[in-house]
PDB file of C-alpha atoms in Angstrom:
ATOM      1  CA  MET A1257     -70.228 -33.510 -45.155  1.00 87.00           C
ATOM      2  CA  THR A1258     -69.686 -30.159 -46.814  1.00 94.00           C
ATOM      3  CA  THR A1259     -66.791 -29.500 -49.140  1.00 94.00           C
ATOM      4  CA  ARG A1260     -64.159 -27.086 -47.898  1.00 94.00           C
ATOM      5  CA  TRP A1261     -63.346 -25.171 -51.062  1.00 96.00           C
ATOM      6  CA  LEU A1262     -60.017 -23.423 -51.506  1.00 97.00           C
ATOM      7  CA  THR A1263     -59.922 -19.680 -51.097  1.00 97.00           C
ATOM      8  CA  ALA A1264     -58.660 -17.606 -54.030  1.00 97.00           C
ATOM      9  CA  THR A1265     -55.258 -17.323 -52.327  1.00 98.00           C
ATOM     10  CA  GLU A1266     -55.102 -21.082 -51.627  1.00 97.00           C
ATOM     11  CA  GLN A1267     -56.173 -21.876 -55.208  1.00 98.00           C
ATOM     12  CA  HIS A1268     -53.443 -19.557 -56.548  1.00 98.00           C
ATOM     13  CA  CYS A1269     -50.881 -21.268 -54.269  1.00 97.00           C
ATOM     14  CA  TRP A1270     -52.004 -24.738 -55.383  1.00 97.00           C
ATOM     15  CA  ARG A1271     -51.859 -23.928 -59.096  1.00 98.00           C
ATOM     16  CA  SER A1272     -48.511 -22.160 -58.765  1.00 97.00           C
ATOM     17  CA  PHE A1273     -47.129 -25.205 -56.953  1.00 97.00           C
ATOM     18  CA  LEU A1274     -48.431 -27.566 -59.667  1.00 97.00           C
ATOM     19  CA  ASN A1275     -46.974 -25.407 -62.453  1.00 98.00           C
ATOM     20  CA  ALA A1276     -43.617 -25.149 -60.650  1.00 97.00           C
ATOM     21  CA  CYS A1277     -43.460 -28.940 -60.167  1.00 96.00           C
ATOM     22  CA  HIS A1278     -44.388 -29.532 -63.803  1.00 97.00           C
ATOM     23  CA  ALA A1279     -41.696 -27.110 -65.041  1.00 97.00           C
ATOM     24  CA  LEU A1280     -39.040 -28.419 -62.646  1.00 97.00           C
ATOM     25  CA  PHE A1281     -39.558 -32.119 -63.290  1.00 96.00           C
ATOM     26  CA  GLY A1282     -40.008 -31.551 -67.015  1.00 97.00           C
ATOM     27  CA  ALA A1283     -36.642 -29.785 -67.221  1.00 98.00           C
ATOM     28  CA  ILE A1284     -34.885 -32.400 -65.086  1.00 97.00           C
ATOM     29  CA  ASP A1285     -36.357 -35.321 -67.024  1.00 97.00           C
ATOM     30  CA  ALA A1286     -35.542 -33.713 -70.394  1.00 98.00           C
ATOM     31  CA  GLN A1287     -31.910 -33.112 -69.397  1.00 98.00           C
ATOM     32  CA  LEU A1288     -31.411 -36.672 -68.141  1.00 98.00           C
ATOM     33  CA  LEU A1289     -33.018 -38.181 -71.243  1.00 98.00           C
ATOM     34  CA  ARG A1290     -31.040 -35.921 -73.595  1.00 98.00           C
ATOM     35  CA  ASP A1291     -27.647 -36.343 -71.925  1.00 97.00           C
ATOM     36  CA  SER A1292     -27.823 -39.821 -70.376  1.00 97.00           C
ATOM     37  CA  ASP A1293     -30.776 -41.646 -71.952  1.00 96.00           C
ATOM     38  CA  LEU A1294     -32.241 -42.116 -68.455  1.00 97.00           C
ATOM     39  CA  PRO A1295     -35.675 -40.975 -67.344  1.00 96.00           C
ATOM     40  CA  HIS A1296     -35.579 -39.222 -63.975  1.00 96.00           C
ATOM     41  CA  GLY A1297     -37.317 -42.164 -62.274  1.00 95.00           C
ATOM     42  CA  TYR A1298     -34.605 -44.578 -63.433  1.00 97.00           C
ATOM     43  CA  TYR A1299     -31.907 -42.141 -62.300  1.00 97.00           C
ATOM     44  CA  GLU A1300     -33.634 -42.010 -58.900  1.00 96.00           C
ATOM     45  CA  ILE A1301     -33.507 -45.815 -58.621  1.00 97.00           C
ATOM     46  CA  LEU A1302     -29.783 -45.861 -59.439  1.00 98.00           C
ATOM     47  CA  VAL A1303     -29.124 -43.127 -56.852  1.00 97.00           C
ATOM     48  CA  HIS A1304     -30.963 -45.020 -54.089  1.00 97.00           C
ATOM     49  CA  LEU A1305     -29.045 -48.199 -54.889  1.00 98.00           C
ATOM     50  CA  SER A1306     -25.710 -46.350 -55.041  1.00 97.00           C
ATOM     51  CA  GLU A1307     -26.304 -44.921 -51.551  1.00 97.00           C
ATOM     52  CA  ALA A1308     -27.256 -48.261 -49.988  1.00 96.00           C
ATOM     53  CA  PRO A1309     -24.704 -50.484 -48.264  1.00 95.00           C
ATOM     54  CA  GLY A1310     -23.369 -52.921 -50.833  1.00 96.00           C
ATOM     55  CA  ARG A1311     -25.316 -50.956 -53.491  1.00 97.00           C
ATOM     56  CA  ALA A1312     -28.282 -53.269 -52.837  1.00 97.00           C
ATOM     57  CA  LEU A1313     -31.802 -52.906 -51.435  1.00 96.00           C
ATOM     58  CA  ARG A1314     -34.829 -55.111 -51.075  1.00 94.00           C
ATOM     59  CA  MET A1315     -37.385 -54.198 -53.698  1.00 94.00           C
ATOM     60  CA  THR A1316     -39.806 -53.166 -50.920  1.00 91.00           C
ATOM     61  CA  GLN A1317     -37.198 -50.783 -49.493  1.00 93.00           C
ATOM     62  CA  LEU A1318     -36.523 -49.378 -52.944  1.00 95.00           C
ATOM     63  CA  ALA A1319     -40.248 -48.815 -53.525  1.00 92.00           C
ATOM     64  CA  GLU A1320     -40.549 -46.981 -50.202  1.00 90.00           C
ATOM     65  CA  ALA A1321     -37.533 -44.805 -50.984  1.00 90.00           C
ATOM     66  CA  SER A1322     -38.609 -43.945 -54.523  1.00 88.00           C
ATOM     67  CA  THR A1323     -41.634 -42.316 -56.112  1.00 82.00           C
ATOM     68  CA  PHE A1324     -42.629 -45.582 -57.805  1.00 85.00           C
ATOM     69  CA  SER A1325     -45.430 -47.932 -56.879  1.00 85.00           C
ATOM     70  CA  LYS A1326     -44.279 -51.528 -56.385  1.00 85.00           C
ATOM     71  CA  SER A1327     -45.573 -52.615 -59.812  1.00 88.00           C
ATOM     72  CA  ARG A1328     -44.033 -49.628 -61.627  1.00 92.00           C
ATOM     73  CA  LEU A1329     -40.781 -50.182 -59.759  1.00 94.00           C
ATOM     74  CA  SER A1330     -40.674 -53.823 -60.832  1.00 93.00           C
ATOM     75  CA  HIS A1331     -41.138 -52.756 -64.471  1.00 95.00           C
ATOM     76  CA  ALA A1332     -38.460 -50.040 -64.173  1.00 96.00           C
ATOM     77  CA  VAL A1333     -35.955 -52.407 -62.540  1.00 97.00           C
ATOM     78  CA  ALA A1334     -36.621 -54.946 -65.315  1.00 96.00           C
ATOM     79  CA  ARG A1335     -35.733 -52.257 -67.902  1.00 97.00           C
ATOM     80  CA  LEU A1336     -32.585 -51.383 -65.956  1.00 98.00           C
ATOM     81  CA  GLU A1337     -31.695 -55.100 -65.803  1.00 98.00           C
ATOM     82  CA  GLU A1338     -32.049 -55.338 -69.588  1.00 97.00           C
ATOM     83  CA  ARG A1339     -29.505 -52.531 -69.888  1.00 97.00           C
ATOM     84  CA  GLY A1340     -27.109 -54.277 -67.468  1.00 98.00           C
ATOM     85  CA  LEU A1341     -27.370 -51.473 -64.885  1.00 98.00           C
ATOM     86  CA  VAL A1342     -29.084 -53.505 -62.150  1.00 98.00           C
ATOM     87  CA  VAL A1343     -29.339 -57.194 -61.239  1.00 98.00           C
ATOM     88  CA  ARG A1344     -31.938 -58.852 -59.055  1.00 96.00           C
ATOM     89  CA  HIS A1345     -31.288 -61.672 -56.613  1.00 93.00           C
ATOM     90  CA  ALA A1346     -33.565 -63.787 -54.487  1.00 93.00           C
ATOM     91  CA  CYS A1347     -33.645 -62.635 -50.876  1.00 88.00           C
ATOM     92  CA  PRO A1348     -31.899 -65.231 -48.694  1.00 87.00           C
ATOM     93  CA  THR A1349     -34.159 -64.510 -45.694  1.00 86.00           C
ATOM     94  CA  ASP A1350     -37.517 -64.292 -47.478  1.00 83.00           C
ATOM     95  CA  ARG A1351     -38.418 -66.540 -50.406  1.00 81.00           C
ATOM     96  CA  ARG A1352     -40.905 -63.969 -51.703  1.00 85.00           C
ATOM     97  CA  GLY A1353     -38.472 -61.046 -51.532  1.00 89.00           C
ATOM     98  CA  GLN A1354     -36.002 -59.826 -54.110  1.00 93.00           C
ATOM     99  CA  ILE A1355     -32.862 -57.730 -53.817  1.00 95.00           C
ATOM    100  CA  ALA A1356     -31.997 -55.130 -56.466  1.00 97.00           C
ATOM    101  CA  GLU A1357     -28.272 -54.480 -56.812  1.00 98.00           C
ATOM    102  CA  LEU A1358     -26.485 -51.771 -58.783  1.00 98.00           C
ATOM    103  CA  THR A1359     -23.901 -53.212 -61.173  1.00 98.00           C
ATOM    104  CA  ASP A1360     -20.518 -51.624 -61.836  1.00 98.00           C
ATOM    105  CA  GLU A1361     -21.853 -50.555 -65.241  1.00 98.00           C
ATOM    106  CA  GLY A1362     -24.889 -49.026 -63.554  1.00 98.00           C
ATOM    107  CA  PHE A1363     -22.640 -47.112 -61.156  1.00 98.00           C
ATOM    108  CA  ALA A1364     -20.565 -45.840 -64.103  1.00 98.00           C
ATOM    109  CA  VAL A1365     -23.706 -44.658 -65.928  1.00 98.00           C
ATOM    110  CA  LEU A1366     -24.885 -42.914 -62.765  1.00 98.00           C
ATOM    111  CA  ALA A1367     -21.475 -41.275 -62.216  1.00 98.00           C
ATOM    112  CA  ALA A1368     -21.490 -39.998 -65.794  1.00 98.00           C
ATOM    113  CA  ALA A1369     -25.066 -38.665 -65.502  1.00 98.00           C
ATOM    114  CA  ALA A1370     -24.675 -36.986 -62.098  1.00 98.00           C
ATOM    115  CA  PRO A1371     -22.759 -33.792 -63.069  1.00 98.00           C
ATOM    116  CA  GLY A1372     -25.307 -32.785 -65.721  1.00 98.00           C
ATOM    117  CA  HIS A1373     -28.188 -33.656 -63.428  1.00 98.00           C
ATOM    118  CA  VAL A1374     -26.791 -31.596 -60.543  1.00 98.00           C
ATOM    119  CA  GLU A1375     -26.213 -28.657 -62.886  1.00 98.00           C
ATOM    120  CA  GLN A1376     -29.832 -28.885 -64.084  1.00 98.00           C
ATOM    121  CA  VAL A1377     -31.139 -29.025 -60.492  1.00 98.00           C
ATOM    122  CA  TYR A1378     -29.085 -25.927 -59.738  1.00 98.00           C
ATOM    123  CA  ARG A1379     -30.316 -24.120 -62.866  1.00 97.00           C
ATOM    124  CA  SER A1380     -33.969 -25.064 -62.396  1.00 97.00           C
ATOM    125  CA  LEU A1381     -34.314 -24.820 -58.606  1.00 98.00           C
ATOM    126  CA  ILE A1382     -31.414 -23.933 -56.320  1.00 98.00           C
ATOM    127  CA  GLY A1383     -30.043 -21.043 -58.392  1.00 97.00           C
ATOM    128  CA  ALA A1384     -33.518 -19.482 -58.657  1.00 97.00           C
ATOM    129  CA  LEU A1385     -33.871 -19.218 -54.864  1.00 97.00           C
ATOM    130  CA  THR A1386     -32.229 -17.151 -52.153  1.00 98.00           C
ATOM    131  CA  PRO A1387     -30.638 -18.997 -49.221  1.00 97.00           C
ATOM    132  CA  GLU A1388     -33.660 -17.987 -47.129  1.00 98.00           C
ATOM    133  CA  GLN A1389     -36.061 -19.404 -49.735  1.00 98.00           C
ATOM    134  CA  ILE A1390     -34.081 -22.665 -49.820  1.00 98.00           C
ATOM    135  CA  GLY A1391     -34.612 -22.993 -46.065  1.00 97.00           C
ATOM    136  CA  GLN A1392     -38.312 -22.173 -46.448  1.00 97.00           C
ATOM    137  CA  LEU A1393     -38.735 -24.689 -49.270  1.00 97.00           C
ATOM    138  CA  THR A1394     -37.048 -27.331 -47.123  1.00 97.00           C
ATOM    139  CA  GLU A1395     -39.466 -26.671 -44.267  1.00 97.00           C
ATOM    140  CA  ILE A1396     -42.470 -26.593 -46.606  1.00 96.00           C
ATOM    141  CA  SER A1397     -41.369 -29.888 -48.148  1.00 95.00           C
ATOM    142  CA  LYS A1398     -41.021 -31.468 -44.695  1.00 96.00           C
ATOM    143  CA  ALA A1399     -44.549 -30.327 -43.795  1.00 96.00           C
ATOM    144  CA  ILE A1400     -45.991 -31.813 -46.997  1.00 94.00           C
ATOM    145  CA  ILE A1401     -44.161 -35.105 -46.431  1.00 90.00           C
ATOM    146  CA  ALA A1402     -45.297 -35.256 -42.802  1.00 93.00           C
ATOM    147  CA  ALA A1403     -48.925 -34.624 -43.826  1.00 92.00           C
ATOM    148  CA  ASP A1404     -48.696 -37.390 -46.433  1.00 86.00           C
ATOM    149  CA  ARG A1405     -47.096 -39.842 -44.002  1.00 80.00           C
ATOM    150  CA  GLY A1406     -49.785 -39.030 -41.454  1.00 78.00           C
ATOM    151  CA  SER A1407     -52.487 -40.007 -43.920  1.00 70.00           C
ATOM    152  CA  GLN A1408     -50.602 -43.161 -44.963  1.00 63.00           C
ATOM    153  CA  HIS A1409     -50.310 -44.331 -41.342  1.00 55.00           C
ATOM    154  CA  ALA A1410     -53.832 -43.333 -40.311  1.00 52.00           C
ATOM    155  CA  GLY A1411     -54.691 -46.967 -39.520  1.00 48.00           C
ATOM    156  CA  CYS A1412     -51.429 -47.671 -37.727  1.00 47.00           C
ATOM    157  CA  SER A1413     -52.169 -45.926 -34.420  1.00 43.00           C
ATOM    158  CA  GLU A1414     -53.299 -42.627 -32.995  1.00 41.00           C
ATOM    159  CA  GLY A1415     -50.816 -39.891 -32.200  1.00 42.00           C
ATOM    160  CA  ASP A1416     -47.488 -38.782 -33.638  1.00 41.00           C
ATOM    161  CA  ASP A1417     -45.385 -40.985 -31.347  1.00 39.00           C
ATOM    162  CA  ALA A1418     -47.367 -44.102 -32.253  1.00 35.00           C
ATOM    163  CA  VAL A1419     -47.121 -43.402 -35.990  1.00 33.00           C
ATOM    164  CA  ALA A1420     -43.383 -42.790 -35.705  1.00 35.00           C
ATOM    165  CA  GLU A1421     -43.016 -45.994 -33.682  1.00 34.00           C
ATOM    166  CA  CYS A1422     -44.982 -47.982 -36.265  1.00 34.00           C
ATOM    167  CA  SER A1423     -42.884 -46.532 -39.111  1.00 35.00           C
ATOM    168  CA  GLN A1424     -39.654 -47.202 -37.215  1.00 34.00           C
ATOM    169  CA  SER A1425     -40.687 -50.800 -36.572  1.00 33.00           C
ATOM    170  CA  SER A1426     -41.096 -51.432 -40.313  1.00 37.00           C
ATOM    171  CA  ALA A1427     -37.783 -49.712 -41.049  1.00 38.00           C
ATOM    172  CA  ASP A1428     -35.983 -51.766 -38.390  1.00 36.00           C
ATOM    173  CA  GLU A1429     -37.320 -55.031 -39.826  1.00 35.00           C
ATOM    174  CA  GLU A1430     -36.091 -54.056 -43.316  1.00 36.00           C
ATOM    175  CA  ALA A1431     -32.693 -52.910 -41.988  1.00 36.00           C
ATOM    176  CA  VAL A1432     -32.123 -56.263 -40.282  1.00 30.00           C
ATOM    177  CA  THR A1433     -32.844 -58.106 -43.511  1.00 32.00           C
ATOM    178  CA  CYS A1434     -30.515 -55.822 -45.463  1.00 34.00           C
ATOM    179  CA  THR A1435     -27.738 -56.264 -42.896  1.00 33.00           C
ATOM    180  CA  GLU A1436     -28.182 -60.028 -42.955  1.00 32.00           C
ATOM    181  CA  LEU A1437     -27.839 -60.006 -46.746  1.00 33.00           C
ATOM    182  CA  GLN A1438     -24.604 -58.040 -46.641  1.00 34.00           C
ATOM    183  CA  GLU A1439     -23.094 -60.213 -43.940  1.00 35.00           C
ATOM    184  CA  GLY A1440     -24.169 -63.364 -45.714  1.00 35.00           C
ATOM    185  CA  GLY A1441     -22.782 -62.446 -49.075  1.00 35.00           C
TER     186      GLY A1441
END
């Protein structure tokens, strides 16, 4: 197999993208740490929990929704537990599963951090782009995510419909468990 090297234009695109991501996430992380004593990854966990019904998600759902691996997520949630921002419960439908739940204190910390975070996102990304560029970046981001999901589900089945069906099946199973938890307490 021969290596398909990047053209000069592709290499320039790749390096520009890496530098932009580094600058963007560096600025966002620095602002959250300075103003709220939260790394961006912890803020992300609190956001996902705040948006979930009952402010609770299975740890596997939280890992899928976040940028963390399962082991890193477990460590991060443990740190958030120590700070009283999150609690973990045993999953009533799966002895091996755990539920992460945002506490009232965690919600208050998130609510206090959100205005500064949104302002930083605007300063570092949204305000630097035209409305047309925002639309283009959205479409580019969707294409990157779709390419990544395609490689993650390569063993699931052939074809877009089969991959989507496989992904939906996993999501449906998790949603049922989450719904059962909320109805049960």
